[in-house]
Amino acid sequence: MTPTKIAAPGRFITFEGIDGAGKSTHLAATVARLRARGLEVVETREPGGTALAERLRGLLLHEAMSLQTELLLMFAARQDHLDHLIRPALARGAWVVCDRFTDSTYAYQGAGRQMGAEVVARLEALVHPDLQPDQTFYFDLPPALAAARRAQARAADRFEAEDLAFFERVRGGYLQRAQADPRRFVIIDAAAPIEVVATAVATGLLP
Ligand code: TYD
């Protein structure tokens, strides 16, 4: 009897880092590389990724709100994104490549906004107790360098308008997450020349 062929399970890859670290370029290259392997790839982002979550993104980036509201809206957007895009894609064997996920919440709301990791962990346990990225590329960059890069780009949103001390805390939050889970995280030196960064991402990518 021929064994039933089981579709390869999907993989969940996330890209993280402070604003201005340059992750978006390398995310796009990663998606192209995976598609060249013949895989189905879903490219998405947080907050966002579904119609509802994209509307919440608009509010999160531009409307004034309390810290707790911000935190809850991040997870509300994530719940919708998981229900309607991420989980179905992984279930059918697709690879999901996501610009930011819950590590961003630990870094920005937990560390940057100083809400602490515990409250983030409680919401994570509610929204996705069973799911973690298979691999996370963390683009590490000194906040002063990131700010200089951002200054050449577009107008700042509510997060990008924060000061260096905020981004130092965000960076600290990320490094703590990365050091606690070295199997999942690939730390990329985002200060390196773009080709060096590109090679580091390509080499680190899951087979
Ligand atoms: P991003 O898509 O990287 O912004 P841009 O399109 O301007 O490059 O991320 C949007 C912002 O949302 C970013 O400043 C980080 C913030 N953010 C949080 O604070 N917490 C979160 O959980 C997520 C997913 C994003």
mmCIF file of C-alpha atoms and ligand atoms in Angstrom:
data_model
loop_
_atom_site.group_PDB
_atom_site.id
_atom_site.type_symbol
_atom_site.label_atom_id
_atom_site.label_comp_id
_atom_site.label_asym_id
_atom_site.label_seq_id
_atom_site.Cartn_x
_atom_site.Cartn_y
_atom_site.Cartn_z
ATOM 1 C CA MET A 1 0.000 0.000 0.000
ATOM 2 C CA THR A 2 1.319 3.461 -0.837
ATOM 3 C CA PRO A 3 1.576 5.600 2.269
ATOM 4 C CA THR A 4 -0.624 8.676 2.242
ATOM 5 C CA LYS A 5 1.364 11.748 1.424
ATOM 6 C CA ILE A 6 1.057 14.294 4.201
ATOM 7 C CA ALA A 7 1.574 17.944 3.299
ATOM 8 C CA ALA A 8 4.626 19.494 4.905
ATOM 9 C CA PRO A 9 3.507 21.453 7.956
ATOM 10 C CA GLY A 10 3.495 25.216 7.636
ATOM 11 C CA ARG A 11 6.146 27.351 9.258
ATOM 12 C CA PHE A 12 5.747 30.650 11.028
ATOM 13 C CA ILE A 13 8.619 33.124 10.554
ATOM 14 C CA THR A 14 8.645 36.583 12.155
ATOM 15 C CA PHE A 15 10.789 39.687 11.707
ATOM 16 C CA GLU A 16 11.403 42.000 14.632
ATOM 17 C CA GLY A 17 13.382 45.088 15.531
ATOM 18 C CA ILE A 18 13.079 48.767 16.385
ATOM 19 C CA ASP A 19 11.700 51.133 13.769
ATOM 20 C CA GLY A 20 14.412 51.979 11.240
ATOM 21 C CA ALA A 21 16.365 48.726 11.624
ATOM 22 C CA GLY A 22 15.718 47.884 7.950
ATOM 23 C CA LYS A 23 13.865 44.622 8.426
ATOM 24 C CA SER A 24 11.268 45.205 5.689
ATOM 25 C CA THR A 25 13.760 44.899 2.811
ATOM 26 C CA HIS A 26 15.054 41.610 4.147
ATOM 27 C CA LEU A 27 11.571 40.321 4.832
ATOM 28 C CA ALA A 28 10.659 40.853 1.168
ATOM 29 C CA ALA A 29 13.833 39.037 0.057
ATOM 30 C CA THR A 30 13.008 36.136 2.376
ATOM 31 C CA VAL A 31 9.512 35.815 0.946
ATOM 32 C CA ALA A 32 10.980 35.728 -2.577
ATOM 33 C CA ARG A 33 13.530 33.099 -1.550
ATOM 34 C CA LEU A 34 10.887 30.831 -0.025
ATOM 35 C CA ARG A 35 8.639 31.212 -3.089
ATOM 36 C CA ALA A 36 11.598 30.207 -5.254
ATOM 37 C CA ARG A 37 11.668 26.965 -3.237
ATOM 38 C CA GLY A 38 8.144 26.364 -4.538
ATOM 39 C CA LEU A 39 6.443 26.974 -1.205
ATOM 40 C CA GLU A 40 3.153 28.748 -0.605
ATOM 41 C CA VAL A 41 4.100 31.874 1.336
ATOM 42 C CA VAL A 42 1.745 34.271 3.084
ATOM 43 C CA GLU A 43 3.381 37.656 3.668
ATOM 44 C CA THR A 44 1.739 39.695 6.372
ATOM 45 C CA ARG A 45 2.273 42.208 9.180
ATOM 46 C CA GLU A 46 1.212 43.311 12.650
ATOM 47 C CA PRO A 47 -0.674 45.177 13.723
ATOM 48 C CA GLY A 48 -2.715 44.327 10.642
ATOM 49 C CA GLY A 49 -2.959 41.507 8.131
ATOM 50 C CA THR A 50 -6.778 41.310 7.945
ATOM 51 C CA ALA A 51 -9.334 43.987 7.063
ATOM 52 C CA LEU A 52 -10.342 44.454 10.692
ATOM 53 C CA ALA A 53 -6.791 44.374 12.052
ATOM 54 C CA GLU A 54 -5.681 46.932 9.443
ATOM 55 C CA ARG A 55 -8.390 49.272 10.727
ATOM 56 C CA LEU A 56 -7.132 48.759 14.260
ATOM 57 C CA ARG A 57 -3.618 49.489 12.972
ATOM 58 C CA GLY A 58 -4.793 52.883 11.740
ATOM 59 C CA LEU A 59 -6.050 53.693 15.225
ATOM 60 C CA LEU A 60 -2.979 52.300 16.969
ATOM 61 C CA LEU A 61 -0.506 54.290 14.893
ATOM 62 C CA HIS A 62 -2.344 57.598 14.887
ATOM 63 C CA GLU A 63 -4.900 58.013 17.694
ATOM 64 C CA ALA A 64 -4.078 59.026 21.248
ATOM 65 C CA MET A 65 -5.112 56.321 23.755
ATOM 66 C CA SER A 66 -4.190 54.932 27.153
ATOM 67 C CA LEU A 67 -1.419 52.345 27.448
ATOM 68 C CA GLN A 68 -3.870 49.645 28.436
ATOM 69 C CA THR A 69 -6.114 50.408 25.443
ATOM 70 C CA GLU A 70 -3.057 50.235 23.181
ATOM 71 C CA LEU A 71 -2.053 46.871 24.611
ATOM 72 C CA LEU A 72 -5.553 45.409 24.306
ATOM 73 C CA LEU A 73 -5.987 46.679 20.752
ATOM 74 C CA MET A 74 -2.667 45.090 19.754
ATOM 75 C CA PHE A 75 -3.980 41.747 20.974
ATOM 76 C CA ALA A 76 -7.443 42.331 19.495
ATOM 77 C CA ALA A 77 -5.805 42.873 16.110
ATOM 78 C CA ARG A 78 -3.647 39.785 16.670
ATOM 79 C CA GLN A 79 -6.647 37.609 17.567
ATOM 80 C CA ASP A 80 -8.361 38.502 14.290
ATOM 81 C CA HIS A 81 -5.141 38.008 12.339
ATOM 82 C CA LEU A 82 -4.572 34.578 13.890
ATOM 83 C CA ASP A 83 -8.183 33.454 13.376
ATOM 84 C CA HIS A 84 -8.577 34.559 9.795
ATOM 85 C CA LEU A 85 -5.117 34.481 8.247
ATOM 86 C CA ILE A 86 -2.253 32.941 10.231
ATOM 87 C CA ARG A 87 -3.824 29.768 11.613
ATOM 88 C CA PRO A 88 -5.661 28.788 8.400
ATOM 89 C CA ALA A 89 -2.467 29.320 6.386
ATOM 90 C CA LEU A 90 -0.341 27.211 8.743
ATOM 91 C CA ALA A 91 -3.022 24.521 8.796
ATOM 92 C CA ARG A 92 -2.891 24.110 5.021
ATOM 93 C CA GLY A 93 0.914 23.907 5.076
ATOM 94 C CA ALA A 94 1.797 27.435 3.975
ATOM 95 C CA TRP A 95 4.738 29.382 5.352
ATOM 96 C CA VAL A 96 3.686 32.596 7.061
ATOM 97 C CA VAL A 97 6.218 35.426 7.071
ATOM 98 C CA CYS A 98 5.081 38.156 9.428
ATOM 99 C CA ASP A 99 6.496 41.639 9.998
ATOM 100 C CA ARG A 100 6.273 41.794 13.838
ATOM 101 C CA PHE A 101 4.329 39.590 16.240
ATOM 102 C CA THR A 102 4.051 39.213 20.016
ATOM 103 C CA ASP A 103 7.778 39.867 20.607
ATOM 104 C CA SER A 104 6.952 43.431 19.490
ATOM 105 C CA THR A 105 4.384 43.671 22.273
ATOM 106 C CA TYR A 106 6.914 42.481 24.868
ATOM 107 C CA ALA A 107 9.435 44.989 23.528
ATOM 108 C CA TYR A 108 7.187 48.044 22.888
ATOM 109 C CA GLN A 109 4.384 47.764 25.437
ATOM 110 C CA GLY A 110 6.157 45.589 28.011
ATOM 111 C CA ALA A 111 9.583 47.267 27.983
ATOM 112 C CA GLY A 112 9.183 50.534 26.033
ATOM 113 C CA ARG A 113 5.909 51.568 27.677
ATOM 114 C CA GLN A 114 7.049 49.918 30.929
ATOM 115 C CA MET A 115 3.888 47.860 31.367
ATOM 116 C CA GLY A 116 6.004 44.819 32.229
ATOM 117 C CA ALA A 117 6.262 41.391 30.675
ATOM 118 C CA GLU A 118 3.697 39.797 32.973
ATOM 119 C CA VAL A 119 0.608 41.508 31.591
ATOM 120 C CA VAL A 120 1.797 40.782 28.048
ATOM 121 C CA ALA A 121 2.312 37.121 28.986
ATOM 122 C CA ARG A 122 -1.240 36.960 30.361
ATOM 123 C CA LEU A 123 -2.736 38.202 27.102
ATOM 124 C CA GLU A 124 -0.442 35.976 25.076
ATOM 125 C CA ALA A 125 -1.714 33.012 27.118
ATOM 126 C CA LEU A 126 -5.275 34.037 26.248
ATOM 127 C CA VAL A 127 -4.773 34.686 22.536
ATOM 128 C CA HIS A 128 -2.167 32.129 21.446
ATOM 129 C CA PRO A 129 -1.235 29.727 24.263
ATOM 130 C CA ASP A 130 -0.374 27.083 21.692
ATOM 131 C CA LEU A 131 1.481 28.962 18.992
ATOM 132 C CA GLN A 132 4.942 30.533 18.763
ATOM 133 C CA PRO A 133 6.947 31.491 15.698
ATOM 134 C CA ASP A 134 9.228 28.702 14.454
ATOM 135 C CA GLN A 135 11.905 31.281 13.773
ATOM 136 C CA THR A 136 12.344 34.968 14.568
ATOM 137 C CA PHE A 137 14.864 37.288 12.947
ATOM 138 C CA TYR A 138 15.656 40.111 15.328
ATOM 139 C CA PHE A 139 17.345 43.111 13.694
ATOM 140 C CA ASP A 140 19.461 44.712 16.374
ATOM 141 C CA LEU A 141 20.537 48.326 16.007
ATOM 142 C CA PRO A 142 21.553 51.129 18.392
ATOM 143 C CA PRO A 143 18.507 53.444 18.664
ATOM 144 C CA ALA A 144 20.521 56.549 17.689
ATOM 145 C CA LEU A 145 21.447 54.929 14.375
ATOM 146 C CA ALA A 146 17.863 53.807 13.806
ATOM 147 C CA ALA A 147 16.617 57.354 14.485
ATOM 148 C CA ALA A 148 19.040 58.754 11.909
ATOM 149 C CA ARG A 149 17.766 56.242 9.343
ATOM 150 C CA ARG A 150 14.139 57.054 10.160
ATOM 151 C CA ALA A 151 14.760 60.773 9.790
ATOM 152 C CA GLN A 152 15.458 60.179 6.093
ATOM 153 C CA ALA A 153 12.227 58.240 5.632
ATOM 154 C CA ARG A 154 8.608 59.276 6.093
ATOM 155 C CA ALA A 155 6.707 61.196 8.784
ATOM 156 C CA ALA A 156 6.816 59.534 12.195
ATOM 157 C CA ASP A 157 3.812 57.627 13.569
ATOM 158 C CA ARG A 158 2.888 57.524 17.276
ATOM 159 C CA PHE A 159 5.624 54.985 18.079
ATOM 160 C CA GLU A 160 8.345 56.428 15.890
ATOM 161 C CA ALA A 161 7.835 59.803 17.560
ATOM 162 C CA GLU A 162 9.094 58.375 20.880
ATOM 163 C CA ASP A 163 12.466 59.435 22.274
ATOM 164 C CA LEU A 164 15.767 57.540 22.403
ATOM 165 C CA ALA A 165 15.187 56.379 25.988
ATOM 166 C CA PHE A 166 11.987 54.641 24.832
ATOM 167 C CA PHE A 167 13.836 52.855 22.033
ATOM 168 C CA GLU A 168 16.673 51.895 24.385
ATOM 169 C CA ARG A 169 14.084 50.143 26.544
ATOM 170 C CA VAL A 170 12.508 48.502 23.476
ATOM 171 C CA ARG A 171 15.923 47.235 22.391
ATOM 172 C CA GLY A 172 16.584 45.915 25.898
ATOM 173 C CA GLY A 173 13.230 44.123 25.801
ATOM 174 C CA TYR A 174 14.080 42.473 22.502
ATOM 175 C CA LEU A 175 17.543 41.392 23.603
ATOM 176 C CA GLN A 176 16.090 39.823 26.725
ATOM 177 C CA ARG A 177 13.563 37.866 24.635
ATOM 178 C CA ALA A 178 16.256 36.784 22.168
ATOM 179 C CA GLN A 179 18.652 35.667 24.883
ATOM 180 C CA ALA A 180 15.919 33.693 26.635
ATOM 181 C CA ASP A 181 15.136 31.684 23.484
ATOM 182 C CA PRO A 182 18.279 31.314 21.356
ATOM 183 C CA ARG A 183 16.821 28.339 19.498
ATOM 184 C CA ARG A 184 14.049 30.450 17.978
ATOM 185 C CA PHE A 185 15.861 33.764 17.552
ATOM 186 C CA VAL A 186 18.434 34.710 14.940
ATOM 187 C CA ILE A 187 20.040 37.982 16.020
ATOM 188 C CA ILE A 188 21.063 40.102 13.045
ATOM 189 C CA ASP A 189 23.530 42.977 13.371
ATOM 190 C CA ALA A 190 21.487 45.550 11.469
ATOM 191 C CA ALA A 191 24.339 48.076 11.548
ATOM 192 C CA ALA A 192 26.287 45.897 9.083
ATOM 193 C CA PRO A 193 26.260 46.693 5.335
ATOM 194 C CA ILE A 194 23.057 45.628 3.597
ATOM 195 C CA GLU A 195 24.692 42.726 1.673
ATOM 196 C CA VAL A 196 26.157 41.347 4.899
ATOM 197 C CA VAL A 197 22.735 41.509 6.548
ATOM 198 C CA ALA A 198 21.118 39.873 3.498
ATOM 199 C CA THR A 199 23.604 36.984 3.661
ATOM 200 C CA ALA A 200 23.079 36.544 7.402
ATOM 201 C CA VAL A 201 19.303 36.279 6.899
ATOM 202 C CA ALA A 202 19.603 33.898 3.926
ATOM 203 C CA THR A 203 22.041 31.662 5.810
ATOM 204 C CA GLY A 204 19.968 31.634 8.985
ATOM 205 C CA LEU A 205 16.626 30.819 7.309
ATOM 206 C CA LEU A 206 15.074 27.469 8.212
ATOM 207 C CA PRO A 207 15.650 24.785 5.575
HETATM 208 P P1 TYD B 1 5.841 48.722 11.557
HETATM 209 O O1 TYD B 1 4.935 47.969 10.655
HETATM 210 O O2 TYD B 1 7.217 48.222 11.728
HETATM 211 O O3 TYD B 1 5.855 50.245 11.133
HETATM 212 P P2 TYD B 1 6.203 50.846 9.697
HETATM 213 O O4 TYD B 1 5.161 50.390 8.730
HETATM 214 O O5 TYD B 1 6.120 52.310 10.009
HETATM 215 O O6 TYD B 1 7.574 50.369 9.364
HETATM 216 O O7 TYD B 1 5.179 48.748 13.010
HETATM 217 C C1 TYD B 1 4.198 49.603 13.403
HETATM 218 C C2 TYD B 1 4.442 50.072 14.811
HETATM 219 O O8 TYD B 1 3.686 49.322 15.749
HETATM 220 C C3 TYD B 1 5.889 49.993 15.260
HETATM 221 O O9 TYD B 1 6.304 51.278 15.670
HETATM 222 C C4 TYD B 1 5.872 49.090 16.456
HETATM 223 C C5 TYD B 1 4.433 49.091 16.915
HETATM 224 N N1 TYD B 1 3.997 47.828 17.546
HETATM 225 C C6 TYD B 1 3.848 47.784 18.928
HETATM 226 O O10 TYD B 1 4.104 48.773 19.624
HETATM 227 N N2 TYD B 1 3.419 46.622 19.510
HETATM 228 C C7 TYD B 1 3.107 45.506 18.783
HETATM 229 O O11 TYD B 1 2.692 44.472 19.347
HETATM 230 C C8 TYD B 1 3.273 45.581 17.349
HETATM 231 C C9 TYD B 1 2.932 44.393 16.500
HETATM 232 C C10 TYD B 1 3.719 46.760 16.774
#
